[in-house]
CSV table of C-alpha atoms (C1' of nucleotides) in Angstrom, one decimal:
chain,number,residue,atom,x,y,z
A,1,UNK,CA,96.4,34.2,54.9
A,2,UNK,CA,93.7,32.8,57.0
A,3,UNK,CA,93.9,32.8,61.2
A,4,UNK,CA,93.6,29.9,63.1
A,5,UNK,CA,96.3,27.9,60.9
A,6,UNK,CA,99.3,28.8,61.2
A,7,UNK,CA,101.6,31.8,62.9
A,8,UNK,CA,104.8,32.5,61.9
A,9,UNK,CA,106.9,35.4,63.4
A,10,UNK,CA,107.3,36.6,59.6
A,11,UNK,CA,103.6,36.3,59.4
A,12,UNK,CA,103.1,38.8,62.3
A,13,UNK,CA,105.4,41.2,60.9
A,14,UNK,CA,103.0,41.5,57.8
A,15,UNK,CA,99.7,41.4,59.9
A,16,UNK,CA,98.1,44.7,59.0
A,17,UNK,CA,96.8,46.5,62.4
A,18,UNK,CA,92.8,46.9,60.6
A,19,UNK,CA,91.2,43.6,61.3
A,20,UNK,CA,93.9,41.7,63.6
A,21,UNK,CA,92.4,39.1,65.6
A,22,UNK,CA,95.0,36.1,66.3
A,23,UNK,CA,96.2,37.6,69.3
A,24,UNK,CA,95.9,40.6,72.1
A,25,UNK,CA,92.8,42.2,70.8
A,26,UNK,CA,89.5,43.6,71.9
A,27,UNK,CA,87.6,41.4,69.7
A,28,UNK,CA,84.6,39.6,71.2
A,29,UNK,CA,85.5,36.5,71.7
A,30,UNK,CA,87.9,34.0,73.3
A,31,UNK,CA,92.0,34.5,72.0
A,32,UNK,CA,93.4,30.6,72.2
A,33,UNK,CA,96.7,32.3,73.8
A,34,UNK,CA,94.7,33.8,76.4
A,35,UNK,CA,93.3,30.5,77.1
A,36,UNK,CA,96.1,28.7,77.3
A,37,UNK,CA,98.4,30.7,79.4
A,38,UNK,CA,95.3,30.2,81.9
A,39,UNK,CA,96.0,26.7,81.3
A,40,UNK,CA,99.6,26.4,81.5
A,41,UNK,CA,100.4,29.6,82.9
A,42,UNK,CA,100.3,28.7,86.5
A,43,UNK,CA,102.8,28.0,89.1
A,44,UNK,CA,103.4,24.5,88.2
A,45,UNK,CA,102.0,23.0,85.3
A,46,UNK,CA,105.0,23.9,82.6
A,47,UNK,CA,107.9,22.3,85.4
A,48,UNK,CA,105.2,19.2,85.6
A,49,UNK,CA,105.0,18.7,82.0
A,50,UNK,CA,108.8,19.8,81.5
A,51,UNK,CA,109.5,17.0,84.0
A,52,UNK,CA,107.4,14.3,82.6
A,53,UNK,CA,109.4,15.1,79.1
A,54,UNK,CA,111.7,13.0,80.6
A,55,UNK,CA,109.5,10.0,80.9
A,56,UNK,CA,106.4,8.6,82.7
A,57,UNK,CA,106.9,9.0,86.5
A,58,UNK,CA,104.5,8.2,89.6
A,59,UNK,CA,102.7,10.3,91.9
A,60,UNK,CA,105.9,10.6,94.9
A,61,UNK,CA,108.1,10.6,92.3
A,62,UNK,CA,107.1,13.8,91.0
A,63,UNK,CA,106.5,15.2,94.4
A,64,UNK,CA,110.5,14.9,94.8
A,65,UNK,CA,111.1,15.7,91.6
A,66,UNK,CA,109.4,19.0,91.2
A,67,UNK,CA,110.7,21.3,93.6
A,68,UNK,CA,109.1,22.8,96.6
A,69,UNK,CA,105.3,21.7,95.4
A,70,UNK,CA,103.2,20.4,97.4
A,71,UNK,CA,101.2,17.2,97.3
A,72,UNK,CA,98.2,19.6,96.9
A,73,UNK,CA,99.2,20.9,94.0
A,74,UNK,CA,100.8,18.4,92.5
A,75,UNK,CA,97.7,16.3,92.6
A,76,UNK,CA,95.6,19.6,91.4
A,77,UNK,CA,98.3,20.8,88.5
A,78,UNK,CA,98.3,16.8,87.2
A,79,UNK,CA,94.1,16.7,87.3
A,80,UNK,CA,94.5,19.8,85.0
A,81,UNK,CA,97.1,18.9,82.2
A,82,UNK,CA,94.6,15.4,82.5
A,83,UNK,CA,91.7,17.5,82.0
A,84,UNK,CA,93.6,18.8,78.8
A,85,UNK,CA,94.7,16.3,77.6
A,86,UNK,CA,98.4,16.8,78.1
A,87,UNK,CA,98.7,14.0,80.5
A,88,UNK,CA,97.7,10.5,80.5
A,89,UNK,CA,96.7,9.0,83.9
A,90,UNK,CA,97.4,5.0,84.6
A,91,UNK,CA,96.7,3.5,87.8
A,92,UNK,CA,98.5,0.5,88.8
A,93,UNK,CA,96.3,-2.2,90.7
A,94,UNK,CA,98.7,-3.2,93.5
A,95,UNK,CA,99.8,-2.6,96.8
A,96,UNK,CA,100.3,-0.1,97.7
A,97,UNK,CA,98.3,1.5,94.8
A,98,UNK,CA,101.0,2.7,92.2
A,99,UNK,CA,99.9,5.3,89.6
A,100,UNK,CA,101.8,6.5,87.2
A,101,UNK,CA,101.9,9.8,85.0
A,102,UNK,CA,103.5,10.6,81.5
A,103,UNK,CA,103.2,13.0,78.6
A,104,UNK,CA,100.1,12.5,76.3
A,105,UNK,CA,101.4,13.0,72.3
A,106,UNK,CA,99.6,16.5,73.1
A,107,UNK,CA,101.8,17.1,76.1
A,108,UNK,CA,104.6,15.7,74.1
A,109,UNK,CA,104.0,18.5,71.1
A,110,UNK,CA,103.8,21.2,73.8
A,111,UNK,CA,106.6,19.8,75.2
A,112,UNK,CA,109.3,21.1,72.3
A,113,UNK,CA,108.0,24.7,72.8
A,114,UNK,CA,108.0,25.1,76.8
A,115,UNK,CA,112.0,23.2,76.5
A,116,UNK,CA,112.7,26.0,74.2
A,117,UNK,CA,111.4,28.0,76.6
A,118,UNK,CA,113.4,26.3,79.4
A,119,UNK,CA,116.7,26.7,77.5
A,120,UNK,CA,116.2,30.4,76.8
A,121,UNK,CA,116.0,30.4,80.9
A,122,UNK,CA,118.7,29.2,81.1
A,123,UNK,CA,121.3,30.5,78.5
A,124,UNK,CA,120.0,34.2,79.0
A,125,UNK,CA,120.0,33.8,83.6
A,126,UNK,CA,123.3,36.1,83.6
A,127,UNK,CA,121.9,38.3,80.9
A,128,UNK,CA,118.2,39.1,82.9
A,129,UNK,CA,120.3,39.5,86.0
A,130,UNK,CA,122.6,41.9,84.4
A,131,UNK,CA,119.7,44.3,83.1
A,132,UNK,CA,118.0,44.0,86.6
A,133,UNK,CA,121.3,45.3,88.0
A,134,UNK,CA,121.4,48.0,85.9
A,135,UNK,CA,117.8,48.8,86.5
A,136,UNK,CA,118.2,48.7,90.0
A,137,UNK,CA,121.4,51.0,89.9
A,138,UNK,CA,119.3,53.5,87.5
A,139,UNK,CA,116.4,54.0,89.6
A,140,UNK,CA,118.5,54.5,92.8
B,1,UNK,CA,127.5,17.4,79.1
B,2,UNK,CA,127.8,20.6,81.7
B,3,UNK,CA,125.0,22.2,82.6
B,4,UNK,CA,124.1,25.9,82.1
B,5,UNK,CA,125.1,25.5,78.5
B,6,UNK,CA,122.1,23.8,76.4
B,7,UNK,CA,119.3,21.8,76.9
B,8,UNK,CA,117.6,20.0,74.3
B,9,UNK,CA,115.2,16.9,74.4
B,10,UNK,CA,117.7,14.6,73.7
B,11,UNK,CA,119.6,15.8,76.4
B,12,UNK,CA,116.8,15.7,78.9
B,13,UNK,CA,116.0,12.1,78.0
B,14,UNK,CA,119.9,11.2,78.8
B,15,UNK,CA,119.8,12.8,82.0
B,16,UNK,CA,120.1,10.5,84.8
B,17,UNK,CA,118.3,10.3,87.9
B,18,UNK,CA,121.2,10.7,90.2
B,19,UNK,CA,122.0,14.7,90.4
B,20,UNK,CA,119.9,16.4,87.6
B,21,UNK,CA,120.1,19.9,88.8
B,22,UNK,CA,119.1,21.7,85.6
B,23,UNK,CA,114.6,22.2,86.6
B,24,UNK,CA,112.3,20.6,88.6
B,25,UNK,CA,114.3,19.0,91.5
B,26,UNK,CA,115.1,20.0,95.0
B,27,UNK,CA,118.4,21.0,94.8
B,28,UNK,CA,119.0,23.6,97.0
B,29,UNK,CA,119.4,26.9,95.0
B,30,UNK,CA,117.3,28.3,92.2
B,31,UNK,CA,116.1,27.1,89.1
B,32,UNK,CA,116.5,29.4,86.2
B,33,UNK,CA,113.1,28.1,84.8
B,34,UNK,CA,111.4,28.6,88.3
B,35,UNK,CA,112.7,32.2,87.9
B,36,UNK,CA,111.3,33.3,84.2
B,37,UNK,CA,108.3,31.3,84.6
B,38,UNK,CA,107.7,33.7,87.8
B,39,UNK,CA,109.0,37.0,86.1
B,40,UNK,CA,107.0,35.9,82.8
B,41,UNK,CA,104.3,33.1,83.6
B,42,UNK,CA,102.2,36.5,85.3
B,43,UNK,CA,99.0,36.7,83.3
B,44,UNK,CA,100.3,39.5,80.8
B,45,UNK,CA,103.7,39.7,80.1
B,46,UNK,CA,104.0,37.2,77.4
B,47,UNK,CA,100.8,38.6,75.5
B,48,UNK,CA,102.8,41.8,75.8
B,49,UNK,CA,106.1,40.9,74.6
B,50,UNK,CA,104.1,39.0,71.5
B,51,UNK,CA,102.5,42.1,71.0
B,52,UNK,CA,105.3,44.2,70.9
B,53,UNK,CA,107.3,40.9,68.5
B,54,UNK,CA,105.1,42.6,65.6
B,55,UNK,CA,107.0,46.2,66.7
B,56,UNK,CA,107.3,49.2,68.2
B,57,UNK,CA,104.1,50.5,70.2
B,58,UNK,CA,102.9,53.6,72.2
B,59,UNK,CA,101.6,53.1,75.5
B,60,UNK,CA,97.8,53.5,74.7
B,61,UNK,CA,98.2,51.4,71.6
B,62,UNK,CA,99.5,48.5,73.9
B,63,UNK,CA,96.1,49.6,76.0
B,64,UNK,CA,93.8,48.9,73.5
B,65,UNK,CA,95.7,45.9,71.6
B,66,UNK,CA,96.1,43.6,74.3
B,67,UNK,CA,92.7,42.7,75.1
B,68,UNK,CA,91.0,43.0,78.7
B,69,UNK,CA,94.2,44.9,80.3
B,70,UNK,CA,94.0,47.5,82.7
B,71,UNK,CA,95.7,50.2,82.6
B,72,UNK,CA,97.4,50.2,85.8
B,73,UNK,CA,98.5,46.2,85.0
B,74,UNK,CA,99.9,47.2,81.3
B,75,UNK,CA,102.0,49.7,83.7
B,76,UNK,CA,103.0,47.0,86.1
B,77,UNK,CA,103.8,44.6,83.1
B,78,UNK,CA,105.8,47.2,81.3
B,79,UNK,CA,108.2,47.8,84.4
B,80,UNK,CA,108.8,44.5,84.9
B,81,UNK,CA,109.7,43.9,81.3
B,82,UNK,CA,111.9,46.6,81.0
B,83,UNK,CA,113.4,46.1,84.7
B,84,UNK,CA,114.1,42.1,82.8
B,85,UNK,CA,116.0,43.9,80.1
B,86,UNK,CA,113.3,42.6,77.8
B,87,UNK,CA,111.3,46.1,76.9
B,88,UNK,CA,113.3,49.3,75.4
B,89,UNK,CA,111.5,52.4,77.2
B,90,UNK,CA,111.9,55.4,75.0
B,91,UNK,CA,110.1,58.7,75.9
B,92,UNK,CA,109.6,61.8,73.3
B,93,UNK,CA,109.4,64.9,74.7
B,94,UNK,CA,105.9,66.0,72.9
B,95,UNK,CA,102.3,67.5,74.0
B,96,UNK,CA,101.0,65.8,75.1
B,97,UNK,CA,103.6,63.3,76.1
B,98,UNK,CA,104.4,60.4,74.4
B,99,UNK,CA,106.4,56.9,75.7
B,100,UNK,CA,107.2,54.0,72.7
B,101,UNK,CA,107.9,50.7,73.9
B,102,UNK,CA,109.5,48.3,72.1
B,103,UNK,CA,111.6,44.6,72.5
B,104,UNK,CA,115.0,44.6,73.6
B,105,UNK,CA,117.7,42.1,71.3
B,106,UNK,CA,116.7,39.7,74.1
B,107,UNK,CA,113.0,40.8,74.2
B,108,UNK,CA,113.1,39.4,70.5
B,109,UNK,CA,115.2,35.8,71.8
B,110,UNK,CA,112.2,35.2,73.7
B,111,UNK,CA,109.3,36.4,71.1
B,112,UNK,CA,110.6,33.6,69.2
B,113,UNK,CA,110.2,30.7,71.7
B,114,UNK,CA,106.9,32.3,72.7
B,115,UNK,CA,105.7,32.4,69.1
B,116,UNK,CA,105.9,29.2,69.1
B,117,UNK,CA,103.6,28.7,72.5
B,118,UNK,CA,101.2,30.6,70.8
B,119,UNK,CA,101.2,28.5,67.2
B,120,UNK,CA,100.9,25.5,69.3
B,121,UNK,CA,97.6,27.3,71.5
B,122,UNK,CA,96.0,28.5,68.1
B,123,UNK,CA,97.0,24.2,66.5
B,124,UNK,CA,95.6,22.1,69.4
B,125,UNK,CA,92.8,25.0,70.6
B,126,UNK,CA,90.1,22.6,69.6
B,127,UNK,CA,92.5,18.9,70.7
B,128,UNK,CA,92.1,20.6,74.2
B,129,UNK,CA,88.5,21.4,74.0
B,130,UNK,CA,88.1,17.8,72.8
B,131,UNK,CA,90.3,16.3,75.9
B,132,UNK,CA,87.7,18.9,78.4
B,133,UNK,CA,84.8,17.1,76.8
B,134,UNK,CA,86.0,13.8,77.0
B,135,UNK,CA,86.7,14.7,80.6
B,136,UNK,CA,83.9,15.9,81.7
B,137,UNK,CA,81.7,13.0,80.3
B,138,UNK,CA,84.0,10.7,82.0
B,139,UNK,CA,83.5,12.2,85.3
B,140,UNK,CA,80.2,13.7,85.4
C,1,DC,C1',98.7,60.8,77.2
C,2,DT,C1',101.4,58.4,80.6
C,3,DG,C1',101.4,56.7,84.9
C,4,DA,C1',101.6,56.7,90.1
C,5,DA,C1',98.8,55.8,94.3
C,6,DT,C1',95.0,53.7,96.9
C,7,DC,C1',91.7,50.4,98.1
C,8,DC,C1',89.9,45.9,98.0
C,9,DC,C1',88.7,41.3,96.8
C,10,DC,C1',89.1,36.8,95.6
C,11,DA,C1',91.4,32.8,93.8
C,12,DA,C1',95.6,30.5,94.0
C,13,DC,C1',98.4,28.4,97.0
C,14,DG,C1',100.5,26.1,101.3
C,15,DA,C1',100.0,23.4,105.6
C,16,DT,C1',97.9,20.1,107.9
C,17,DA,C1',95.2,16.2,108.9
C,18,DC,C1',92.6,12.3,107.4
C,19,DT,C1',91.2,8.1,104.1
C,20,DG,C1',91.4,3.9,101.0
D,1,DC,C1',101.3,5.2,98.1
D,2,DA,C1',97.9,8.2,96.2
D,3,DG,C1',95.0,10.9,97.1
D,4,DT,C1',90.8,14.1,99.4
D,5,DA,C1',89.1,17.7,102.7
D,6,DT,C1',89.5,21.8,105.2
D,7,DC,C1',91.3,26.1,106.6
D,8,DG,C1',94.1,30.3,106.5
D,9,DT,C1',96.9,33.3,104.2
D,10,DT,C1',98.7,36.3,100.6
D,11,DG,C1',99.5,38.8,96.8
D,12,DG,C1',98.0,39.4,92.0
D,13,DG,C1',95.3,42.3,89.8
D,14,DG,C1',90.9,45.1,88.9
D,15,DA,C1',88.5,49.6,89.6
D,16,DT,C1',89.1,54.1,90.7
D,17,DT,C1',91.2,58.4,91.5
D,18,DC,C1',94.9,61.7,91.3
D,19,DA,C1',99.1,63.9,89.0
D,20,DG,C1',102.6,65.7,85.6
DNA sequence: CTGAATCCCCAACGATACTG
DNA sequence: CAGTATCGTTGGGGATTCAG
């Protein structure tokens, strides 16, 4: 099996622990996984992109759209998936200026795993709550 | 369609504008995405969980596998995981002491979502690298 | 070996005000 | 409307030390 193609869950169960280097080692280099979760891993980028799954959107749009972020870092999180390439950019000449934001077909692959993601949130809420509880109620 | 049941792509493209409450608006409550990504979006917990997807694994194994972790952070992450219900926390009563850690039933719902994160980084590591280039030739 | 406690810093983030 | 600029805060997390 060669690295850097493709990882199935299957193929991590056979991964021998000798010479593993797809993911969470101490090998000199960069990990892709690390990388991204730098990416996307911040406060707002995986709502933004979950958000403009839905369909292109403009600028005050998302604003309302994606709770409690601010114009800040809404403008920041968007110049980041742009930077990526996850999100195409498309400014409107009119007036007042009108730009508008939607899922590259980069964003749009990503987009499948971060919904799956999203689902998981919300099918397991009761059972993370539940184990909270119960870690709470162990640990006085 | 009731919400708090299943979301898929479809479903999120049929979603109207009106009262979407299910991510990413400002309804006033919490969003169960908003919630795992800030229990799990932390800069270790889902190498950790992806680590532990491939089984079972003592404390300083975890140390040395997941690359560039402190020790006092791989603490940190562990609790959290194991307060989520996502991380079994089993201690053997040896010299010198030993703790295993390993994935819950609904440690191992997520691995498979986050497996998938993951394939995608390691398929589009060099698309995004590509997009950053393009980028940064475009602006400077 | 596992892990708790302490100190400290910096980058991410929010609020606000201003511009084309 | 769609940004940019500036400032202040905070908490995530790294290094280190101590303990069972």
């Amino acid at each position: 099996m060669d690295r850097h193609t493709e990882v199935t869950p299957s193929d991590i169960q056979e991964m021998n622990d000798g010479v593993d280097t797809w993911v969470a080692n101490d090998f000199s280099g960069t990990c892709p996984v690390r990388d991204v979760l730098d990416r996307v891993g911040d406060k707002w980028s995986v709502l933004v992109v979950l958000r403009l799954g839905r369909g292109p959107e403009r600028f005050r749009a998302l604003l309302r759209a994606v709770a409690g972020i601010s114009q800040r870092m809404l403008t920041v999180t968007l110049r980041g998936l742009e930077r990526d390439g996850l999100v195409h950019r498309e400014v409107f000449d009119t007036r007042p200026p009108s730009v508008e934001y939607s899922l590259t077909p980069l964003g749009h692959s990503l987009l499948g795993h971060i919904t799956g993601l999203a689902n998981w949130a919300v099918e397991h809420e009761a059972d993370i709550a539940q184990a909270q509880a119960a870690y709470s109620h162990k640990h006085d």
